Tab-separated table of C-alpha atoms and ligand atoms in Angstrom:
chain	number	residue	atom	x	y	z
A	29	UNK	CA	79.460	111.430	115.563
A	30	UNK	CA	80.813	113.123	111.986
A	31	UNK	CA	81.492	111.717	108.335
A	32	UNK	CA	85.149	112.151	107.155
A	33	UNK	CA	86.487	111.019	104.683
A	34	UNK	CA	89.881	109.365	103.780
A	35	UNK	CA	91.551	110.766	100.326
A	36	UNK	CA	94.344	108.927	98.290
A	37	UNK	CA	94.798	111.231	95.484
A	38	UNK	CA	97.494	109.646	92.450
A	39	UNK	CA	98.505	110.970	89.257
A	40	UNK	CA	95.080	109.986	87.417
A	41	UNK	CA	93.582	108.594	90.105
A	42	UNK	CA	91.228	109.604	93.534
A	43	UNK	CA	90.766	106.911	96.171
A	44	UNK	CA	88.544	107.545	98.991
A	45	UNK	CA	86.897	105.998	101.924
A	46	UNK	CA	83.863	107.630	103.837
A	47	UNK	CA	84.103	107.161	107.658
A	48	UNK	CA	81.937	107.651	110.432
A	49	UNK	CA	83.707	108.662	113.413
A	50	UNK	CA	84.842	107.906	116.414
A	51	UNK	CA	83.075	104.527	115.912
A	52	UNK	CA	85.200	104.347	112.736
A	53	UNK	CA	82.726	102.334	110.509
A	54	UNK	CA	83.109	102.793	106.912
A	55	UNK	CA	80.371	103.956	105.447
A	56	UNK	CA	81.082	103.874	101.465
A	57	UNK	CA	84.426	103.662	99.873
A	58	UNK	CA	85.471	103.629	95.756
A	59	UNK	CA	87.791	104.157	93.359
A	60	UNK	CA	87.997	106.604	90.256
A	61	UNK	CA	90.680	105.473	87.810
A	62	UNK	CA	92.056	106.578	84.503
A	63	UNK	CA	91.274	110.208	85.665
A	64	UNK	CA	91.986	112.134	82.366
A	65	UNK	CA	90.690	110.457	80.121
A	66	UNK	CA	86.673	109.986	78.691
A	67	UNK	CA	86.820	106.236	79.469
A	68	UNK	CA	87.776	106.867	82.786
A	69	UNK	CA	86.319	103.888	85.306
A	70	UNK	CA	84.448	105.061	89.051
A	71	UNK	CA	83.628	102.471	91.192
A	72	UNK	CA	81.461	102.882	94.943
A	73	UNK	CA	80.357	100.740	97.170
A	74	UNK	CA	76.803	101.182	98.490
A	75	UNK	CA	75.901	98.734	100.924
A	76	UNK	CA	77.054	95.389	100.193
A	77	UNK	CA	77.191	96.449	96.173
A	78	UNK	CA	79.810	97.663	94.265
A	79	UNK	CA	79.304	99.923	91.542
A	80	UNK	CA	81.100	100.612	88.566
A	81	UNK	CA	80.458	102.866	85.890
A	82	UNK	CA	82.508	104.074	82.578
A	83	UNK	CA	82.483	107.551	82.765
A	84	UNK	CA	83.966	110.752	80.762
A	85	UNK	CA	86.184	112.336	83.819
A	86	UNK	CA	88.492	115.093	82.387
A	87	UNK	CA	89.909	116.148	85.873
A	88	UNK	CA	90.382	115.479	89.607
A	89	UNK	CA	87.474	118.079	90.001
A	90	UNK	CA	85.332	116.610	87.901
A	91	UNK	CA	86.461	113.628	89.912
A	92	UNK	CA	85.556	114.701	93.129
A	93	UNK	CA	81.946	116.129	92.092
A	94	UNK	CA	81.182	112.611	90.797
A	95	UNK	CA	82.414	111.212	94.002
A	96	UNK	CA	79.768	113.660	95.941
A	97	UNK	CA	76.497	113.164	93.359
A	98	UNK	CA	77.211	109.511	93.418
A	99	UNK	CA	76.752	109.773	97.524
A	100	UNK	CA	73.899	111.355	97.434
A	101	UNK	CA	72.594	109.924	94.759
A	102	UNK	CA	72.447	106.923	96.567
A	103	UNK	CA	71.577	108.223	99.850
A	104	UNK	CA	74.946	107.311	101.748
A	105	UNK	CA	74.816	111.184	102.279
A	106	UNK	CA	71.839	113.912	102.153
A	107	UNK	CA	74.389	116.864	102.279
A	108	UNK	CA	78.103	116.992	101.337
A	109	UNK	CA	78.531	119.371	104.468
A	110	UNK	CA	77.655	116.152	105.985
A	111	UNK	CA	81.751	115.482	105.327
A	112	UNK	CA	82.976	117.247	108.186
A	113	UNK	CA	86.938	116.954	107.459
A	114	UNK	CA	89.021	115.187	104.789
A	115	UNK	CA	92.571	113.203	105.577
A	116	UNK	CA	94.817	113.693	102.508
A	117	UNK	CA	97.635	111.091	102.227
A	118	UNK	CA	100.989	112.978	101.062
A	119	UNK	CA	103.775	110.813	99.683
A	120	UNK	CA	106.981	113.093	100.546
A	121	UNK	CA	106.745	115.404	103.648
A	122	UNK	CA	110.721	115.343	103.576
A	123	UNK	CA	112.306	117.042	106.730
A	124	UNK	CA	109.096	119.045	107.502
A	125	UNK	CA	106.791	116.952	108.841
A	126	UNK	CA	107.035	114.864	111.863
A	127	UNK	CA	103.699	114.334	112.566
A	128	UNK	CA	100.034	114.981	110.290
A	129	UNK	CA	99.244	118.777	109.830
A	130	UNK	CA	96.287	120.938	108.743
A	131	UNK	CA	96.244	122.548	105.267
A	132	UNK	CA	97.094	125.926	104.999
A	133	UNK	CA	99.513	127.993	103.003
A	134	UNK	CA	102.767	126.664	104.536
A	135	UNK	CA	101.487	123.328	104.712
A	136	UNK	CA	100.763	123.674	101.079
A	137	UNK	CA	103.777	125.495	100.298
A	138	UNK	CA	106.053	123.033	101.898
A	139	UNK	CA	104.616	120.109	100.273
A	140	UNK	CA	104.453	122.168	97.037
A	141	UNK	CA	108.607	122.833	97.350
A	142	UNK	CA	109.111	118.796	98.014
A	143	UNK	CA	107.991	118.078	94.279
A	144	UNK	CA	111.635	117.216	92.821
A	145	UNK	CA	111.753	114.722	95.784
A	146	UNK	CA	108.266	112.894	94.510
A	147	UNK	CA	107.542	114.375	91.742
A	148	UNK	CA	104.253	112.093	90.257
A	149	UNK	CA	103.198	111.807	93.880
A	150	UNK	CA	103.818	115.134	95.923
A	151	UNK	CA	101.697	117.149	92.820
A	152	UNK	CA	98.869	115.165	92.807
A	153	UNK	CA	98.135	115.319	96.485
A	154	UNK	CA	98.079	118.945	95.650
A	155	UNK	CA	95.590	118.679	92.509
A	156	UNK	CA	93.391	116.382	94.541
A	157	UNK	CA	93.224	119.126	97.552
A	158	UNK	CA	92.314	121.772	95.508
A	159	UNK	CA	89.706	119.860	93.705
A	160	UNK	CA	88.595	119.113	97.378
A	161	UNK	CA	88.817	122.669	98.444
A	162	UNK	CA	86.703	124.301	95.722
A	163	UNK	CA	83.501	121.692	96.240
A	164	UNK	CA	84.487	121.757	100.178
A	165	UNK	CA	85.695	125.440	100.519
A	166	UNK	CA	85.378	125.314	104.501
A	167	UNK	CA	85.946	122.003	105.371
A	168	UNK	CA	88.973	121.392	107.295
A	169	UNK	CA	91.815	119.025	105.799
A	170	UNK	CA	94.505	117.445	107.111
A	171	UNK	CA	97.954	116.341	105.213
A	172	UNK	CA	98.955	112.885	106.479
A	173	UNK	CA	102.605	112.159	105.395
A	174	UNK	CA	104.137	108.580	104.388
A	175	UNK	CA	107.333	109.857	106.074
A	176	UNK	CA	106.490	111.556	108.844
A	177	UNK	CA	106.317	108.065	111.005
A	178	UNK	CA	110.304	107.502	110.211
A	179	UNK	CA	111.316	111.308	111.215
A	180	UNK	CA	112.521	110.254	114.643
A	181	UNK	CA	115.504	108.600	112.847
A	182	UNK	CA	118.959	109.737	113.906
A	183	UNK	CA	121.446	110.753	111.439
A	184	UNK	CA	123.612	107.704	111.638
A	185	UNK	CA	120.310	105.944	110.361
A	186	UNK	CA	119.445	108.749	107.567
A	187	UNK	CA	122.219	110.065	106.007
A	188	UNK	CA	123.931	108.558	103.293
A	189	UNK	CA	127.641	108.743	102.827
A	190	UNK	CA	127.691	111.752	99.578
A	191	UNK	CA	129.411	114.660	100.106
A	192	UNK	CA	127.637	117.241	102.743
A	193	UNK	CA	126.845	119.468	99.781
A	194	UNK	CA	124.852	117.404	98.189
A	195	UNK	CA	122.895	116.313	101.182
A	196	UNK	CA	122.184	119.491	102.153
A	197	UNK	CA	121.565	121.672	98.790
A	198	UNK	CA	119.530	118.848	97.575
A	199	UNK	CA	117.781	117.343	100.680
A	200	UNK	CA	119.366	113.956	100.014
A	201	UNK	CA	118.686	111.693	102.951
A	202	UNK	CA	116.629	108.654	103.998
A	203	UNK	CA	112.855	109.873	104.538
A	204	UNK	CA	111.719	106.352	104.225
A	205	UNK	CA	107.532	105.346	102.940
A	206	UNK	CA	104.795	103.267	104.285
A	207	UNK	CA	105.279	105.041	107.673
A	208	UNK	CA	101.147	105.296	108.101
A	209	UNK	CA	101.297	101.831	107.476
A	210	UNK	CA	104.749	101.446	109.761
A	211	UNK	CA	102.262	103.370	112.595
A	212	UNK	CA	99.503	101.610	112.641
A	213	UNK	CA	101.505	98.369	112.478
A	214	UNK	CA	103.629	99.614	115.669
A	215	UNK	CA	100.422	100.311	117.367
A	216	UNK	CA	98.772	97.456	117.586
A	217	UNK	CA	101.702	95.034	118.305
A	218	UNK	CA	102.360	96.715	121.511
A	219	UNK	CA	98.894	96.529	122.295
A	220	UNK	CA	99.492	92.870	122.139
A	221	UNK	CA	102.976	93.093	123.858
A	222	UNK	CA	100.745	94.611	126.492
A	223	UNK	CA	101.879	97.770	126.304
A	224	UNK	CA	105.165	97.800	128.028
A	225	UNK	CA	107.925	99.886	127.613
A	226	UNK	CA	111.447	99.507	126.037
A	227	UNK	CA	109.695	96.431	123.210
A	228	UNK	CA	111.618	96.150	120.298
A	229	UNK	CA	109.561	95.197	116.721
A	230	UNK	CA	110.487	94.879	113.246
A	231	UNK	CA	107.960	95.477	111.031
A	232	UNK	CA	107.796	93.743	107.153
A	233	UNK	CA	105.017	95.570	104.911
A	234	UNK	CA	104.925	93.642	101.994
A	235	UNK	CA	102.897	94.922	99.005
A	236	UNK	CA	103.794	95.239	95.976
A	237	UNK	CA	106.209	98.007	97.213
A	238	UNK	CA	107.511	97.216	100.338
A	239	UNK	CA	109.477	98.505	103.334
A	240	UNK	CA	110.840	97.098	106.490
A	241	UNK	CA	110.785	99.580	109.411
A	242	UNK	CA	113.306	98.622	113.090
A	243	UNK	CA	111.258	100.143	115.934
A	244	UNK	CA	111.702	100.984	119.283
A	245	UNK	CA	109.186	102.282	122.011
A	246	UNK	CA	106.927	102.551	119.808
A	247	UNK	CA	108.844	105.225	117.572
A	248	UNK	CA	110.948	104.610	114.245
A	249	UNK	CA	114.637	103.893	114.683
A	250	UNK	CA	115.428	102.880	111.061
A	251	UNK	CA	113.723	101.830	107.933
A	252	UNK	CA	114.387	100.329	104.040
A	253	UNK	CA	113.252	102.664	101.767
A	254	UNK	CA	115.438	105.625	100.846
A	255	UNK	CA	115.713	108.972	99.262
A	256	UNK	CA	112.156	107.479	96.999
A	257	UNK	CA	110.846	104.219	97.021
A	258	UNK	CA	113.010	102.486	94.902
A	259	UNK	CA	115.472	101.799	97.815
A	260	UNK	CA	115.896	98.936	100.494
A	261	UNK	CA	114.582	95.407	99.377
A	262	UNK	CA	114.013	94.003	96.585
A	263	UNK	CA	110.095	94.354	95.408
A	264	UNK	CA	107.607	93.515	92.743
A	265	UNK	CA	109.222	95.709	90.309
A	266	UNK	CA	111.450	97.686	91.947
A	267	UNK	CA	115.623	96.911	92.357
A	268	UNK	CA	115.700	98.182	96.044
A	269	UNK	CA	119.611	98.787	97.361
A	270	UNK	CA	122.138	98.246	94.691
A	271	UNK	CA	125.973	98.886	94.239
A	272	UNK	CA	125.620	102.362	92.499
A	273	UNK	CA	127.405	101.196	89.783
A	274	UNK	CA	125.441	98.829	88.373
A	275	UNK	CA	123.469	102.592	87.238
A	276	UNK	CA	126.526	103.399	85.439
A	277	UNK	CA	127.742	100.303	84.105
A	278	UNK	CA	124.473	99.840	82.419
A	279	UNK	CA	124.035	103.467	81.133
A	280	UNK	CA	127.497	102.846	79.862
A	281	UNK	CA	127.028	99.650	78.249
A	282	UNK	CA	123.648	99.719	76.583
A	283	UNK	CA	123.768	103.674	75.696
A	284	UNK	CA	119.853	104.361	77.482
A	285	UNK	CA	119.508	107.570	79.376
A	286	UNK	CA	119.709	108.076	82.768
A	287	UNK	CA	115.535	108.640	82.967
A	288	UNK	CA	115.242	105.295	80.985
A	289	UNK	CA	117.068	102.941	83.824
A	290	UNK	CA	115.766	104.636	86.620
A	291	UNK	CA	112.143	103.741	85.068
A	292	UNK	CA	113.153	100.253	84.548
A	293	UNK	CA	114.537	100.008	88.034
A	294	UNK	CA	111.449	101.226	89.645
A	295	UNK	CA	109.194	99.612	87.261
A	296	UNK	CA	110.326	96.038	85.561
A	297	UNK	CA	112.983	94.914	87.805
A	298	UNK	CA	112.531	92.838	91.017
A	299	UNK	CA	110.835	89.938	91.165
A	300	UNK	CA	109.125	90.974	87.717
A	301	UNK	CA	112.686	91.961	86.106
A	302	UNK	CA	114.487	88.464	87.262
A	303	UNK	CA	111.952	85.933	86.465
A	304	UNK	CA	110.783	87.383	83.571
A	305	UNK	CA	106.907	86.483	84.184
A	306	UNK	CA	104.962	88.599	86.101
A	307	UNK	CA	104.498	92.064	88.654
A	308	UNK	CA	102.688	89.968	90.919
A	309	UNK	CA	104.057	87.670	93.305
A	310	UNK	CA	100.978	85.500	92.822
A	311	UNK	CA	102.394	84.321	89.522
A	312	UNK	CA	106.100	84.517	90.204
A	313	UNK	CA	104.786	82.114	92.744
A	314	UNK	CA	103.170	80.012	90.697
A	315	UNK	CA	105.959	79.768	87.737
A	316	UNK	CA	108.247	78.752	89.873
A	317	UNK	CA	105.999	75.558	91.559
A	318	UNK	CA	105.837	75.053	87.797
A	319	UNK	CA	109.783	74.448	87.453
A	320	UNK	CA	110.645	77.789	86.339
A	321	UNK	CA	114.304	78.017	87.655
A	322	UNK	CA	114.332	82.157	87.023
A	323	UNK	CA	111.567	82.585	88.911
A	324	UNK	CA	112.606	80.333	91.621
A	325	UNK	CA	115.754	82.554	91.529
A	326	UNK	CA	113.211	85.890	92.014
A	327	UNK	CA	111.435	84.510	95.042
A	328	UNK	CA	114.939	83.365	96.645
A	329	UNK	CA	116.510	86.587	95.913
A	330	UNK	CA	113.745	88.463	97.282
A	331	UNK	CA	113.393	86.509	100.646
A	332	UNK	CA	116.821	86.451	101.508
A	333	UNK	CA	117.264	90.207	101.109
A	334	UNK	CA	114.147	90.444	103.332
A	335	UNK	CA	115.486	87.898	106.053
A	336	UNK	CA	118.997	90.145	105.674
A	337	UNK	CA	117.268	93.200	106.457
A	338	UNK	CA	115.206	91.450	109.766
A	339	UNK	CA	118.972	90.233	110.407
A	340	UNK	CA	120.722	93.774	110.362
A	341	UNK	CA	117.720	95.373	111.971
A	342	UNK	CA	117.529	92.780	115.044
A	343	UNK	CA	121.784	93.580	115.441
A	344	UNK	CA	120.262	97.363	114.923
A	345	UNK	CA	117.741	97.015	117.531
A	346	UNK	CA	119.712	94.871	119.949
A	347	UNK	CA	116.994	92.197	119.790
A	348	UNK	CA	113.899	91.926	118.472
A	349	UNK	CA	110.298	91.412	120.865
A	350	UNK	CA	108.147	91.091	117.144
A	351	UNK	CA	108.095	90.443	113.907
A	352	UNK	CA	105.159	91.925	112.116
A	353	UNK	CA	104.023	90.316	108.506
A	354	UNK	CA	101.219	92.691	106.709
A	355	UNK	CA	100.189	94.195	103.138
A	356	UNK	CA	99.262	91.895	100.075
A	357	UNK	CA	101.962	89.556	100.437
A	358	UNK	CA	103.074	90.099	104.418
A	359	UNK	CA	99.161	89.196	105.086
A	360	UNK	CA	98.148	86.895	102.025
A	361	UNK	CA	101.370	84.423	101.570
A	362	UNK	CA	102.316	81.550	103.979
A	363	UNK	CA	105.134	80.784	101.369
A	364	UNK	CA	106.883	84.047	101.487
A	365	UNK	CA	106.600	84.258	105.016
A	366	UNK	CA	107.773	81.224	105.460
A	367	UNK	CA	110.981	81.379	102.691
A	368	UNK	CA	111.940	84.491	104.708
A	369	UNK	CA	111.611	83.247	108.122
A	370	UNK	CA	113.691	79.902	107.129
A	371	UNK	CA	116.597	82.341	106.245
A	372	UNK	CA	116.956	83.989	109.640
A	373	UNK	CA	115.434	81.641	112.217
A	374	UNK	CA	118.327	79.843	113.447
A	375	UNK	CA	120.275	82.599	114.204
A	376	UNK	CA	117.360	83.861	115.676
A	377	UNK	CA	115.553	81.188	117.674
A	378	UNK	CA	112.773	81.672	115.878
A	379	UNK	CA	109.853	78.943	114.889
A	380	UNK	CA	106.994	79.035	113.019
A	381	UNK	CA	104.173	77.208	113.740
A	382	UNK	CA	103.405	75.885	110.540
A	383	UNK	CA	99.690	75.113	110.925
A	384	UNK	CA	99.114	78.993	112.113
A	385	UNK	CA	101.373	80.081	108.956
A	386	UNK	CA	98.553	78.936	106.748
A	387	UNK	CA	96.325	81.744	107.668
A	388	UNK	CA	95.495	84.432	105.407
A	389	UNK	CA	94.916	88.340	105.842
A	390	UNK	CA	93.918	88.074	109.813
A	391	UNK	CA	95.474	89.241	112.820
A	392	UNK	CA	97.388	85.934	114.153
A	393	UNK	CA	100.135	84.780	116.177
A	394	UNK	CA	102.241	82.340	113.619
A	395	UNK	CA	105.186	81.566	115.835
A	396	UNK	CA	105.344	78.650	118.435
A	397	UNK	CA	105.512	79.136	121.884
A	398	UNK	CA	109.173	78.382	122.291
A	399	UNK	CA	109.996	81.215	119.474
A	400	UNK	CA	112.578	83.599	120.886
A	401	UNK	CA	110.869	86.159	119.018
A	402	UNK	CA	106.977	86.375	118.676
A	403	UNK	CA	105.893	86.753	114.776
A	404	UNK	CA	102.692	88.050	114.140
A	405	UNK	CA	100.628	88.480	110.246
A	406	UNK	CA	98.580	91.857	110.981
A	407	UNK	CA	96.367	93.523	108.385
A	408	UNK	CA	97.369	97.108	108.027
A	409	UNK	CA	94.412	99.771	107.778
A	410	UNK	CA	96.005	102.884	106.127
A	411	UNK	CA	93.149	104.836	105.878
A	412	UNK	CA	91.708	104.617	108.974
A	413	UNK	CA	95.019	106.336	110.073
A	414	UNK	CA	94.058	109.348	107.871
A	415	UNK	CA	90.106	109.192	109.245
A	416	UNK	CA	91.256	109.470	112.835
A	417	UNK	CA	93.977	112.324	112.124
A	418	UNK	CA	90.951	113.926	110.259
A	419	UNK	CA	88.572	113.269	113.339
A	420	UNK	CA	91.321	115.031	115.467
A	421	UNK	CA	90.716	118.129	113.553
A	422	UNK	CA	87.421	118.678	114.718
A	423	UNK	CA	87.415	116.916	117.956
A	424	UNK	CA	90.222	119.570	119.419
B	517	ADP	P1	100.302	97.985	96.955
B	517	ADP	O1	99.368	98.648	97.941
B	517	ADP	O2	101.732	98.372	97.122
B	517	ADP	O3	99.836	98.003	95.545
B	517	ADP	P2	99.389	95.492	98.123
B	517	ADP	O4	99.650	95.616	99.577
B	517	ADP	O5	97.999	95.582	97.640
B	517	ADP	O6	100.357	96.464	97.318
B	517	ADP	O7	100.022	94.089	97.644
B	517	ADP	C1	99.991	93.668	96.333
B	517	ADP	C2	100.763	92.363	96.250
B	517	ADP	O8	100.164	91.411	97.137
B	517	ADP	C3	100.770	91.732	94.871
B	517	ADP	O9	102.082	91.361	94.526
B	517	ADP	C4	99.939	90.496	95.050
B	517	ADP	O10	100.421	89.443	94.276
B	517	ADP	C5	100.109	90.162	96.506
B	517	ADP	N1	98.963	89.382	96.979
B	517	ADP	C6	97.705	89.803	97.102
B	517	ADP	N2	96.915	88.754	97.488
B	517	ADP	C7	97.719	87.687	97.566
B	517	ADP	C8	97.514	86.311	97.900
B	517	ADP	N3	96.308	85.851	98.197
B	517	ADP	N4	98.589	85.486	97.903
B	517	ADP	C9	99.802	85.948	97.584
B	517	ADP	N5	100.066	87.228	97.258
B	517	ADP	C10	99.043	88.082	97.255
């Protein structure tokens, strides 16, 4: 048995979850937000309680240190050598990193060089691990990459059609996101496709930014995200895959800079930027049961690009054994899932059953028996991902 412990480290903010493994029960997990700042917020959970406390937090080490006194504090550890490896999710591995890797200097170096690809992300994974590494000096780490699930793509699904130079000077390609998500995901529906070989499943995380992934055998043929995570379908805020143009013809027209539409398209477009209510779907939802024709627009928009994707993937794929639903919307929304499944389902022979559809964030079958394809709403479980590639640093 040994405590590791899951790290999400953001620009001003540390997420973690405390695991014991193999058994894989979480023992405490929290929150510190607004990292930076002397109203920063920390939340843990000990036992069935959450706690939350307003506290001055100037850095991610100062972070960190409140993470470990709050632990012991409260008894959920005696020791903080009691942590016996940390998992470090890594936004941008680009094409280094196939698979989770121990920190050391090339590890570090390499994820250090793939800044300009992710740069809010890729730097604070690196702030976080060094605030790690100075109150944890010998405890192992692990990177786990968001893009190293979708590095078995080919080139005919990667590459984008710019001019060599640019692909290669630059690293422009497809590295895709989600893929711990995509992973774990793949991994438990062919457990319940039994395990057998050659089984073909598209996957739909749907959060607030979202990515379909086409998988086969168990490994990632093609996915929606791009270069960052602003490409493939349309999400909360974000445009996903656009004529190019519509960059230019906007910069042109309405004299912003370059830096100012890219934020808008990554941050108040999607459903938020075409019905003009809300970032979450919850609301978009709800404004448009209320009559609101814009955000009816918004939630048609979005499903059909989905149910285009599932369509271009399945063609991709040469059929399709399972559709996964999962994240906040995927696992929380009957509507959605069924708006997007109504746009594909008679080409597909597929059939919901609606009854099953109703279900919210559990593992279920939602398709009939008679469904060509099997659908399936999964919750997805990054972090315990990261625990168990931690684990496997000090199990070998
Ligand atoms: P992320 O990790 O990308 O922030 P999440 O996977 O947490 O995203 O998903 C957030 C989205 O899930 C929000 O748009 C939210 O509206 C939606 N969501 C969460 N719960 C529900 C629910 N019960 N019904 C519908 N949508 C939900």
């Amino acid at each position: 048995m040994a405590k590791v412990m899951a790290v999400n480290c953001g620009s001003s903010s540390l997420k973690f979850k405390l695991y014991e493994m193999p058994e894989e029960k979480v023992i405490t997990s929290g929150i510190v937000e607004r990292i930076g700042h002397e109203d920063a917020i920390f939340q843990i959970k000990v036992g069935d309680n959450k706690l939350k406390e307003i506290v001055n937090v100037k850095d991610h080490g100062v972070a960190v240190q409140l993470v470990m006194d709050a632990m012991i504090k409260h008894h959920i550890i005696e020791d903080i050598h009691e942590i016996k490896a940390t998992g470090h999710r890594v936004v941008q591995g680009g094409p280094y990193f196939s698979e989770s890797t121990p920190f050391n200097e090339d590890t570090y170096k390499k994820i250090e060089s793939l800044i300009p690809l992710a740069p809010l992300h890729n730097q604070a994974h690196l702030v976080g691990y060094d605030a790690f590494k100075k109150v944890l000096p010998n405890t192992p780490a692990i990177a786990v990459f968001d893009t190293a699930f979708h590095q078995t793509m080919g080139p005919e699904d990667y590459s984008y059609p710019i001019k060599k130079e640019y692909a290669e000077k630059y690293m422009i390609r497809r590295y895709g996101a989600h893929g711990t998500s995509h992973k774990y995901l793949t991994e438990i529906g062919h457990e319940l496709l039994g395990n057998k070989e050659n089984k073909r499943l598209i996957i739909c995380h749907l959060g607030s930014g979202a990515s379909i992934t086409a998988t086969r055998d168990g490994k990632c043929v093609a996915t929606s995200m791009g270069l960052t995570p602003l490409g493939g379908i349309m999400m909360n805020t974000r445009t996903g895959d656009m004529d190019p143009s519509v960059y230019y013809q906007i910069q042109k027209m309405s004299g912003k800079s370059y830096e100012e539409i890219f934020q808008e398209f990554n941050k108040q477009s999607g459903l938020y930027g075409v019905s003009g209510t809300s970032n979450d779907s919850r609301d978009v939802e709800d404004a448009a049961n209320g009559g609101n024709k814009d955000a009816q627009l918004a939630l048609d928009l979005w499903a059909r690009r989905i149910a285009d994707f599932i369509g271009q993937y399945y063609v991709r794929l040469g059929g399709c054994d399972m559709i996964i639903f999962s994240a906040g919307i995927g696992e929380n929304s009957p509507e959605s899932r069924d708006m997007i499944i109504d746009r594909c389902k008679e080409a597909l022979g597929i059939e919901l059953d609606a009854e099953k559809n109703k279900c919210r964030g559990v593992l279920r079958e939602i398709s009939t028996p008679e469904s060509k394809i099997k659908v399936y709403v999964i919750p997805t479980d990054e972090e315990v991902m990261i625990a168990r590639d931690a684990y496997k640093l000090i199990k070998e």
